[in-house]
XYZ file of C-alpha atoms in Angstrom:
625
model
C 79.169 39.009 166.687
C 75.580 39.913 165.564
C 73.644 37.980 162.680
C 73.020 40.544 160.154
C 69.597 39.111 159.654
C 69.058 37.835 163.266
C 65.523 38.066 165.085
C 65.434 39.575 168.751
C 62.575 38.469 170.819
C 62.638 39.691 174.348
C 60.679 39.974 177.312
C 58.965 43.117 179.127
C 60.480 45.124 181.850
C 57.667 46.715 183.757
C 59.065 48.709 186.846
C 59.054 52.376 186.646
C 62.259 54.110 186.985
C 63.493 56.977 189.153
C 64.565 60.143 187.785
C 67.764 59.989 189.050
C 69.184 57.545 186.777
C 69.239 60.597 184.404
C 71.202 63.721 185.068
C 72.733 66.562 182.967
C 75.488 68.688 185.250
C 74.109 72.099 185.990
C 70.773 71.606 183.757
C 66.981 71.452 184.603
C 65.613 67.975 183.781
C 62.337 68.058 182.166
C 60.917 64.394 182.796
C 57.951 62.892 181.229
C 56.234 59.481 181.644
C 53.708 58.091 178.997
C 51.493 55.180 179.373
C 48.629 53.698 177.117
C 46.573 53.594 180.096
C 43.158 53.026 177.989
C 43.542 51.178 174.752
C 40.268 50.472 174.573
C 39.534 54.024 174.293
C 42.682 55.186 172.660
C 44.103 57.286 175.647
C 47.417 58.104 176.662
C 48.351 59.712 179.789
C 51.431 61.790 180.095
C 53.199 63.217 183.446
C 55.271 66.352 182.995
C 57.368 67.279 185.753
C 59.491 70.392 185.844
C 61.739 70.818 188.294
C 62.523 74.385 188.243
C 59.403 76.265 186.692
C 59.823 80.053 184.979
C 59.426 82.425 188.214
C 56.523 84.352 186.393
C 54.569 80.724 186.235
C 55.276 78.051 183.735
C 53.895 77.732 180.382
C 53.162 74.884 178.574
C 52.497 74.269 174.666
C 51.982 71.946 172.106
C 52.995 71.889 168.486
C 50.701 72.852 165.697
C 52.162 70.927 163.062
C 54.908 68.192 162.701
C 58.247 68.553 161.031
C 58.208 67.066 157.607
C 54.582 67.609 157.048
C 53.596 71.017 156.193
C 50.084 71.565 157.121
C 48.809 73.229 160.491
C 47.258 69.955 162.460
C 46.605 71.876 165.995
C 47.810 68.479 167.992
C 46.531 70.267 171.183
C 42.807 69.514 169.894
C 43.492 66.234 171.182
C 44.374 66.992 174.794
C 40.871 65.668 176.705
C 41.838 66.500 180.124
C 44.606 68.598 181.911
C 45.750 69.255 185.912
C 48.539 70.514 187.465
C 50.010 70.379 191.069
C 52.791 71.676 192.957
C 53.194 68.963 195.371
C 50.015 68.050 196.890
C 48.452 71.284 196.201
C 46.223 71.608 192.869
C 47.340 74.548 190.739
C 44.605 76.527 188.689
C 45.336 76.544 185.005
C 44.041 78.813 182.499
C 44.373 78.127 178.598
C 45.395 81.162 176.974
C 45.290 80.099 173.431
C 44.539 77.076 171.101
C 47.694 75.445 172.130
C 49.135 77.229 175.631
C 48.351 76.583 178.964
C 49.465 78.939 181.759
C 50.277 77.765 185.532
C 50.545 80.290 188.350
C 54.075 81.191 189.857
C 55.273 78.483 192.261
C 57.838 77.458 194.434
C 59.534 73.844 193.692
C 58.476 71.299 191.061
C 55.192 71.374 189.130
C 53.688 68.235 187.777
C 51.291 68.325 184.874
C 49.225 65.326 183.885
C 47.159 65.068 180.772
C 45.298 62.511 178.512
C 45.694 62.503 174.982
C 42.915 61.021 172.388
C 44.839 59.048 169.954
C 42.834 57.825 166.743
C 45.368 59.240 163.955
C 46.457 55.922 161.906
C 49.167 57.798 160.069
C 52.752 58.399 159.936
C 52.459 61.882 161.366
C 50.106 61.099 164.159
C 49.342 58.881 167.309
C 47.358 55.703 167.301
C 46.352 53.268 170.162
C 43.978 50.386 170.383
C 44.352 46.670 171.777
C 46.630 45.697 169.015
C 49.527 48.538 169.133
C 50.437 51.664 170.379
C 52.152 54.317 168.160
C 53.165 58.131 168.879
C 55.112 61.075 167.306
C 56.377 63.426 169.815
C 54.415 66.759 168.966
C 51.067 64.953 169.386
C 52.104 63.840 173.130
C 54.742 65.951 174.729
C 53.969 69.393 175.967
C 56.557 71.757 176.041
C 57.845 73.793 178.881
C 58.163 76.963 177.577
C 61.803 78.345 178.632
C 62.838 74.987 179.023
C 63.020 73.349 175.233
C 67.009 73.422 175.411
C 66.839 71.425 178.533
C 67.456 67.514 178.608
C 64.455 65.333 178.852
C 64.034 61.961 180.511
C 61.107 59.654 179.319
C 59.666 56.943 181.086
C 57.522 54.592 178.739
C 55.151 52.501 180.560
C 53.361 49.341 179.165
C 49.422 48.960 179.474
C 48.371 47.090 182.287
C 46.559 43.964 182.012
C 47.641 40.223 181.109
C 46.679 40.681 177.315
C 49.460 43.330 177.052
C 52.017 41.301 178.820
C 54.011 40.417 175.604
C 54.152 43.990 174.136
C 57.497 45.017 172.987
C 58.673 48.551 172.185
C 60.906 50.079 169.448
C 62.312 53.896 168.908
C 65.309 55.274 167.932
C 65.472 57.452 171.551
C 68.595 56.819 173.305
C 67.755 54.343 176.156
C 68.665 54.522 179.692
C 67.379 51.170 181.219
C 65.604 48.273 180.122
C 66.546 45.365 177.837
C 66.517 46.129 173.885
C 62.822 46.284 172.744
C 61.552 46.623 176.369
C 59.774 49.593 177.826
C 61.831 51.497 180.139
C 63.698 54.804 180.461
C 64.879 57.025 177.499
C 66.742 60.349 177.117
C 66.474 63.294 174.687
C 69.188 66.152 174.572
C 66.411 68.646 174.430
C 62.560 68.993 173.140
C 63.576 69.328 169.610
C 65.165 66.108 169.928
C 62.441 64.610 172.172
C 59.843 65.034 169.364
C 61.765 63.531 166.563
C 61.848 59.948 167.815
C 58.667 58.367 167.073
C 57.673 54.939 169.153
C 55.875 51.666 168.479
C 54.822 49.544 171.023
C 52.806 46.094 170.469
C 53.502 42.704 168.646
C 55.934 43.267 165.617
C 58.576 41.278 163.648
C 62.011 42.542 164.260
C 65.450 42.112 162.170
C 68.738 43.704 161.880
C 71.385 44.347 159.350
C 74.468 46.633 159.157
C 75.001 49.317 156.524
C 78.574 50.752 156.681
C 79.269 49.578 160.172
C 75.921 51.171 161.229
C 73.373 48.976 162.757
C 69.978 49.120 161.315
C 66.808 47.718 162.616
C 63.354 46.535 160.848
C 60.291 46.730 162.681
C 57.193 45.395 161.102
C 53.510 45.881 162.570
C 50.518 44.116 161.478
C 49.626 41.064 159.720
C 51.378 40.311 156.751
C 53.474 37.485 155.137
C 57.177 38.554 154.637
C 60.739 37.502 153.758
C 62.544 39.754 156.463
C 66.023 37.947 155.340
C 65.495 39.392 151.665
C 63.994 42.979 152.932
C 67.166 43.386 154.864
C 69.542 42.255 152.216
C 67.848 44.640 149.820
C 67.672 47.627 152.179
C 71.494 47.442 153.164
C 73.022 48.379 149.562
C 70.469 51.085 149.550
C 71.419 52.588 152.789
C 75.244 52.141 152.144
C 74.442 53.985 148.649
C 73.134 57.025 150.269
C 76.003 56.898 153.386
C 78.625 56.873 150.665
C 77.209 59.471 148.566
C 77.279 62.300 151.435
C 80.420 60.422 152.728
C 81.554 58.087 155.707
C 80.902 58.050 158.692
C 77.041 58.047 158.838
C 75.532 61.012 160.899
C 73.702 58.287 162.904
C 75.151 55.451 165.278
C 71.971 53.257 164.595
C 68.725 53.531 162.387
C 65.294 51.966 162.661
C 62.865 51.460 159.697
C 59.373 51.011 161.378
C 56.631 50.203 158.817
C 52.894 49.659 159.956
C 51.677 47.185 157.152
C 48.011 47.861 156.448
C 46.233 49.150 153.499
C 47.675 52.825 153.516
C 50.836 54.203 152.197
C 53.314 56.906 153.431
C 56.491 57.800 155.082
C 57.907 60.318 157.593
C 61.723 60.962 158.302
C 63.161 61.468 161.484
C 66.486 62.255 162.798
C 67.397 58.236 163.290
C 64.548 56.518 162.025
C 61.501 56.468 159.675
C 57.756 55.677 160.288
C 56.317 54.119 157.379
C 52.944 52.636 155.932
C 52.868 50.015 153.150
C 50.040 47.460 151.967
C 50.477 43.963 152.639
C 51.243 43.281 148.826
C 54.071 45.400 148.857
C 56.481 43.431 150.775
C 58.718 40.681 149.681
C 57.028 36.989 149.862
C 58.835 34.294 150.842
C 57.533 32.707 147.156
C 59.171 35.589 145.218
C 62.199 34.683 143.192
C 65.686 36.109 144.461
C 65.790 38.709 141.947
C 61.864 39.197 141.427
C 60.929 43.022 142.268
C 57.266 43.335 141.930
C 55.969 46.883 141.440
C 54.436 47.169 144.902
C 57.906 46.122 146.378
C 59.872 48.544 144.031
C 57.803 51.104 145.412
C 58.128 50.197 148.897
C 61.911 50.107 148.305
C 61.731 53.329 146.617
C 59.779 54.863 149.937
C 62.352 53.431 152.497
C 65.041 54.969 149.884
C 63.520 58.432 150.313
C 63.154 58.485 153.972
C 66.411 57.377 154.463
C 67.762 60.010 152.106
C 66.029 62.544 154.243
C 68.689 61.551 157.179
C 70.964 64.115 155.474
C 68.559 66.199 153.340
C 66.310 67.884 155.435
C 66.998 66.556 159.239
C 70.440 67.974 159.104
C 70.732 69.800 155.886
C 67.824 72.147 156.370
C 66.486 75.708 154.921
C 67.593 78.539 156.650
C 63.690 79.316 157.614
C 63.712 75.963 159.548
C 66.486 76.623 161.807
C 65.414 76.712 164.377
C 61.813 75.387 163.743
C 58.699 77.245 164.765
C 56.346 74.957 165.423
C 53.528 77.360 166.625
C 52.891 78.632 163.041
C 53.340 78.126 159.297
C 57.192 78.626 158.184
C 57.209 79.374 154.419
C 60.284 78.335 152.060
C 60.601 78.213 148.341
C 63.017 75.245 148.777
C 60.764 72.514 149.447
C 61.212 71.607 145.716
C 65.129 70.483 147.010
C 64.386 68.989 149.791
C 61.645 66.739 148.643
C 62.541 66.964 144.921
C 65.984 65.985 145.002
C 64.889 63.182 147.729
C 62.477 61.895 145.189
C 65.140 61.861 142.374
C 67.695 59.893 144.381
C 65.230 57.587 146.049
C 64.640 55.559 142.581
C 67.880 56.166 141.117
C 69.585 54.320 144.155
C 67.549 51.220 143.234
C 69.109 51.109 139.978
C 72.650 52.241 140.997
C 72.574 48.976 143.483
C 71.364 46.797 140.864
C 67.932 46.085 142.588
C 65.885 47.354 139.963
C 66.791 47.610 135.801
C 67.872 50.609 133.897
C 64.379 49.967 132.045
C 62.627 49.634 135.493
C 63.876 52.622 136.660
C 63.157 54.531 133.188
C 59.569 53.275 133.768
C 59.555 55.129 137.086
C 60.680 58.248 135.624
C 58.024 57.924 132.807
C 55.158 57.871 135.414
C 56.414 61.050 137.162
C 56.594 62.980 133.733
C 53.214 61.733 133.267
C 52.053 62.936 136.452
C 53.580 66.258 136.226
C 52.360 66.791 132.301
C 48.424 65.718 132.670
C 47.943 68.361 134.992
C 47.184 71.909 133.972
C 48.645 73.016 137.079
C 52.113 73.033 136.018
C 51.129 75.706 133.437
C 49.817 77.935 136.535
C 52.309 77.386 139.348
C 55.884 77.266 139.496
C 57.848 74.658 141.712
C 58.956 77.305 143.906
C 55.313 78.747 144.422
C 54.355 75.073 145.154
C 56.851 74.942 147.811
C 55.864 78.161 149.343
C 52.313 77.466 149.319
C 52.561 73.822 150.721
C 50.692 74.745 153.967
C 47.439 76.005 152.041
C 47.472 74.471 148.662
C 49.631 71.003 148.550
C 48.842 70.045 151.734
C 44.966 70.829 151.360
C 44.334 69.668 147.886
C 40.992 69.343 146.634
C 39.631 67.985 143.201
C 40.801 70.796 141.306
C 44.459 70.430 142.432
C 45.380 68.810 139.138
C 44.319 71.666 137.191
C 45.627 74.478 139.655
C 49.053 73.065 141.220
C 52.146 71.542 140.468
C 53.668 69.003 143.011
C 57.151 70.120 144.358
C 58.039 66.270 145.037
C 57.058 65.252 141.090
C 58.180 68.481 139.427
C 61.263 69.099 142.046
C 62.342 65.844 140.912
C 62.420 66.426 137.366
C 64.319 69.531 138.215
C 66.678 67.596 139.999
C 67.254 65.103 136.974
C 67.761 68.065 134.718
C 70.082 69.825 136.972
C 72.203 66.570 137.288
C 72.341 65.898 133.544
C 72.936 69.729 133.006
C 75.574 69.917 135.543
C 77.274 66.542 134.214
C 77.111 67.878 130.461
C 78.581 71.503 131.119
C 81.526 69.854 132.944
C 82.114 66.644 131.312
C 80.986 64.688 134.250
C 83.373 66.732 136.610
C 80.738 68.336 138.738
C 77.386 66.183 139.388
C 74.436 66.442 141.521
C 76.291 64.112 143.692
C 78.919 66.475 144.007
C 76.320 69.430 144.889
C 74.718 67.262 147.718
C 78.221 66.631 149.339
C 79.112 70.055 149.186
C 75.802 71.016 150.790
C 76.285 68.459 153.499
C 79.745 69.902 154.057
C 78.653 73.452 154.191
C 75.290 73.453 155.601
C 75.306 70.588 157.467
C 73.620 69.937 161.249
C 74.170 73.361 163.219
C 75.334 75.407 160.038
C 72.575 77.778 160.382
C 70.735 76.160 156.949
C 70.534 76.803 153.235
C 69.576 80.127 152.077
C 66.621 80.642 149.804
C 69.155 81.390 146.817
C 71.803 79.027 148.571
C 71.560 75.939 146.071
C 71.875 77.792 143.111
C 75.139 79.673 144.502
C 76.661 76.700 145.221
C 76.007 74.838 142.061
C 77.768 77.758 140.436
C 80.456 77.773 142.667
C 80.990 74.254 141.909
C 80.679 74.380 138.175
C 82.539 77.916 137.787
C 79.935 79.412 135.603
C 76.529 80.615 135.679
C 73.396 78.642 135.917
C 70.893 81.485 136.135
C 69.062 80.627 132.722
C 68.645 77.033 133.917
C 67.062 77.970 137.403
C 64.977 80.774 136.073
C 63.816 78.260 133.759
C 63.341 75.334 136.280
C 62.111 77.508 139.411
C 60.683 80.743 138.239
C 58.825 79.827 135.064
C 56.238 77.108 134.097
C 58.078 76.351 130.953
C 58.389 72.465 130.800
C 62.060 71.341 131.542
C 64.444 70.382 128.538
C 64.771 66.708 129.472
C 64.491 65.190 126.038
C 67.900 66.365 124.702
C 69.538 66.161 128.131
C 68.274 62.496 128.160
C 69.238 61.693 124.343
C 72.803 62.642 125.193
C 72.543 59.409 127.642
C 71.305 57.181 125.396
C 67.556 57.407 126.760
C 64.902 58.627 124.346
C 61.645 60.504 125.625
C 58.446 59.502 124.030
C 54.517 61.015 124.528
C 51.566 59.158 123.654
C 47.867 59.622 124.626
C 46.467 57.970 127.642
C 45.285 54.456 127.091
C 42.589 55.006 129.385
C 41.927 56.948 132.750
C 43.846 54.158 134.631
C 47.156 54.756 132.726
C 49.755 55.740 134.784
C 52.390 56.104 131.860
C 55.784 54.601 131.965
C 55.130 52.080 129.160
C 54.387 52.061 125.509
C 50.706 52.143 124.223
C 49.028 48.603 124.293
C 46.972 49.401 121.096
C 45.705 52.241 119.311
C 45.010 55.404 121.231
C 41.238 55.441 122.416
C 39.019 58.022 122.890
C 38.812 59.430 126.253
C 36.352 61.131 128.687
C 39.072 63.463 130.078
C 38.724 62.550 133.821
C 39.836 60.141 136.382
C 37.719 58.032 138.371
C 37.386 55.198 141.068
C 35.411 52.361 142.097
C 31.917 53.485 143.654
C 28.994 51.002 144.769
C 26.898 52.586 142.077
C 29.608 53.011 139.320
C 32.403 55.096 138.900
C 32.805 57.947 140.890
C 34.723 61.201 139.411
C 37.591 62.124 141.137
C 39.204 64.707 138.911
C 37.723 66.505 135.687
C 40.750 67.521 133.490
C 40.739 71.196 132.087
C 40.009 71.245 128.322
C 38.490 67.695 128.512
C 35.429 66.362 126.983
C 33.830 65.646 130.386
C 34.370 69.302 131.887
C 33.082 70.694 128.166
C 29.945 68.702 128.883
C 29.618 69.604 132.462
C 30.391 66.845 134.351
C 32.153 67.524 137.850
C 34.087 65.715 140.203
C 31.888 63.840 142.869
C 29.551 62.840 140.141
C 28.999 58.916 139.797
C 28.800 57.521 136.625
C 26.391 54.737 136.090
C 25.711 54.196 132.282
C 27.163 55.384 129.068
C 24.819 55.037 126.137
C 22.040 53.524 128.563
C 24.394 50.429 129.566
C 25.327 50.132 133.136
C 29.348 50.847 133.981
C 31.794 50.949 136.658
C 35.305 52.272 137.065
C 36.854 49.155 135.951
C 34.635 48.774 132.980
C 34.482 52.427 132.009
C 37.412 52.326 129.328
C 35.628 49.189 128.045
C 32.455 51.130 127.337
C 34.114 53.395 125.086
C 35.575 51.009 122.844
C 34.770 51.389 119.198
C 33.713 54.834 119.499
C 35.838 57.411 117.670
C 36.603 61.245 117.720
C 33.704 63.476 117.370
C 31.035 60.728 118.403
C 28.772 61.954 121.356
C 27.622 59.417 124.016
C 25.154 59.947 126.546
C 26.515 59.731 130.234
C 23.925 59.408 133.010
C 25.181 60.293 136.496
C 24.164 60.563 140.110
C 25.318 64.215 141.757
C 24.349 63.814 144.801
C 20.605 62.158 144.965
C 19.939 63.657 141.536
C 20.190 61.725 138.234
C 21.569 63.732 135.687
C 22.367 63.145 132.104
C 25.180 64.659 129.892
C 25.952 64.285 126.238
C 29.571 64.175 125.969
C 31.703 64.815 122.467
C 34.389 62.245 122.602
C 37.758 63.677 121.703
C 41.175 61.731 121.672
C 43.458 62.141 124.603
C 46.180 64.674 124.627
C 49.845 63.231 123.996
C 50.481 63.737 127.892
C 51.739 60.082 128.639
C 55.334 59.633 129.037
C 57.464 56.418 128.559
C 61.328 56.246 128.012
C 63.536 53.861 125.980
C 67.202 52.843 125.660
C 68.372 53.982 122.462
C 69.488 51.427 119.820
C 72.894 51.547 120.913
C 71.910 51.567 124.394
C 73.315 53.753 127.290
C 76.011 55.736 126.184
C 79.301 56.076 128.739
C 77.866 59.134 129.972
C 74.304 57.533 130.344
C 76.288 54.575 132.496
C 77.964 57.328 134.632
C 75.017 59.068 135.578
C 72.342 55.941 135.860
C 74.552 53.196 137.229
C 77.339 55.258 138.919
C 80.005 53.615 136.659
C 82.948 56.122 136.225
C-alpha cells in the first residue's frame, strides 16, 4: 500500500544497459542513448543506432515544431555536430535541407552520434546546466525516416562526475530497467510516442497521490518552499473531476506533473505527463491556511488543471488535420479555439466545481478573461477561427500591436465555450451540456479515430441537442460580434458589469475601488528609466498624441514618474485636460501633449444576483443536479 503523499528518495543506477533487453517480434528496433556529456557547456550527446537502414541510404530528420506549441522552431539548428559510422567505417553525411541528413547505402547497422546545444529554459525546449537537465523529444531525437512506426529503446545516462552522483530522473516514458527515479533504459512504441515523454533530471522533490485509482507523481525542481502534501491534496480532486467528466477509466495508467520553479510561467501537455513552469510565490506554503488559496496558487492550480484536461482534449481527441502530425511544416486548423478554448474554460471551472475556490473567485477569473478580450480592438478584426488558423504566424509571433490586431483563441475560445455550455443547457433544460458534448467527442473521436473534422464540433452538438445551432456558431466562430453572455449568465443568477479601467494595471474581475480616472490608453511596465510602454491601444489618448510602444515615459507635466507611479501622477486630472509627457524613444528625448480621456467601459466583473445562484446556476457552476 502506497502512502498518498509519500516522498521517494532513491540512489542512482549508472550501468549502460545492452539493447537485448527490449525486443519487439518482427520489428526493427531503433535505439537511442542520450547523455548530458558537458553540463557546463549545455551539451547533450545522443547516439542513434538503426539496425536495418533503408536500402537507398538512411535519411534522418528532426522536427521543426513541437505539438502543442504552434510555431516553427527549427530544432535542428541546435545540432552542433553529427557523424555516422557503419561498424568501424566512417560514413559520409550529406545535409539535404535545414533539418534532414542523408547517409549512403550500407549493409548492416548504422550508428549516428550527434551533439545538441540545450539552453532553452522553457517547457517546449531542452535545457542543461550543472543544476539540472531537461528535454523534450523533438529537440534531441532524430527520426530515422522510414522507421517512424518502429519501437524505440532509449538509454538515459547520468552525467559523469561526483557532483552529479545524487541526480535523479523523472519521465512518463515506460521503464525497462533501473529503479524508480533512476537513470536507465526506457521504451516507446514508436517515434511519435518517443517525442511525447519529456525528461527532467537533477535534484527535485517528489510526491505521489492517486486519482480514480491511477498513481499521479509530482516533481518540483528549483529552489522553493512548498507544502507538498497540500498540493497533492488539491490536485487529486481536479484530476478526478476531469477523469469522471470524460468517463472512467482514465486513458493513462500513470501521470506525471513536472514543474520547474523559477520566475517563468507556462505549461505544455504530453500523453501521460505535463511540463510546467511556475513562479516560486505561486506554490502553496506551509504557512498558508488549510483553505487559503492565494491568487498565485489559484493560477498554478488552473495551469495544472488546464494541462491535465489536455490528456483528452488534444492529446487523444485531435483535429483531423493533426492525424498524423506533420512535424516538418506548419499544419493549419480552425479548431484551436476548441482544443485550447474549451480547455481554458474547464481549467478554472473545475476549481469551482471541486470546491477549491468559491463561486465568487471563479467569477473573478471569468471577468478577467472578458476584460482581456474586450480591451483589444483585435476582437473586432479577427474571428476566433481565423485566430486558430493563423496561430503559426500571428498568435505565436505577437508584437506590440497584437491587442489591436488579433484575438486570442485561448481567451475568446474559453468565452465561446462558456456561451456554448449555457446555450446548450438553456435550450435543453439542462439535459444537454458541454460536459455531454465532451464525452461524445471522446467516444467518437478519441485516440485512433482519425480526428475531429473542421465542422465536427458543431455537427455533434446539433446531433446531441436535436436542433440547429447554426446561428450560434456563425456568431461565435465566424463573426467579430460580441457574445451574448449577459442574458445567458443572468438566467443562472450571475450579473455581468462593465466599468472603466482603474489604471493601466487594472486586470478587471473586481468592482472599481473609486471614481474612474482618466487614462493614457496604454499598458506600461517597469524600466530603469521610468515606465516602458508595452502596448498603445487604438483610439486611446496616447496613440492620438503620437506615443508608441517601446517609448520610456520619464515625466508627466515635468515630474519624474515610473510604472508604479504612473496612475498616481494622473490623479486630480480631468477629462479634456492636456498633460505634457516626456519620453525617451531610443536615445532621443521627445515631448508629447496628451489630451486626457476617460477609459472606455471595457473592464468586466461579475457578481451574484441578489438571490444568489439559481438552480440552473448551481447545476452549471457547482455541478449540482
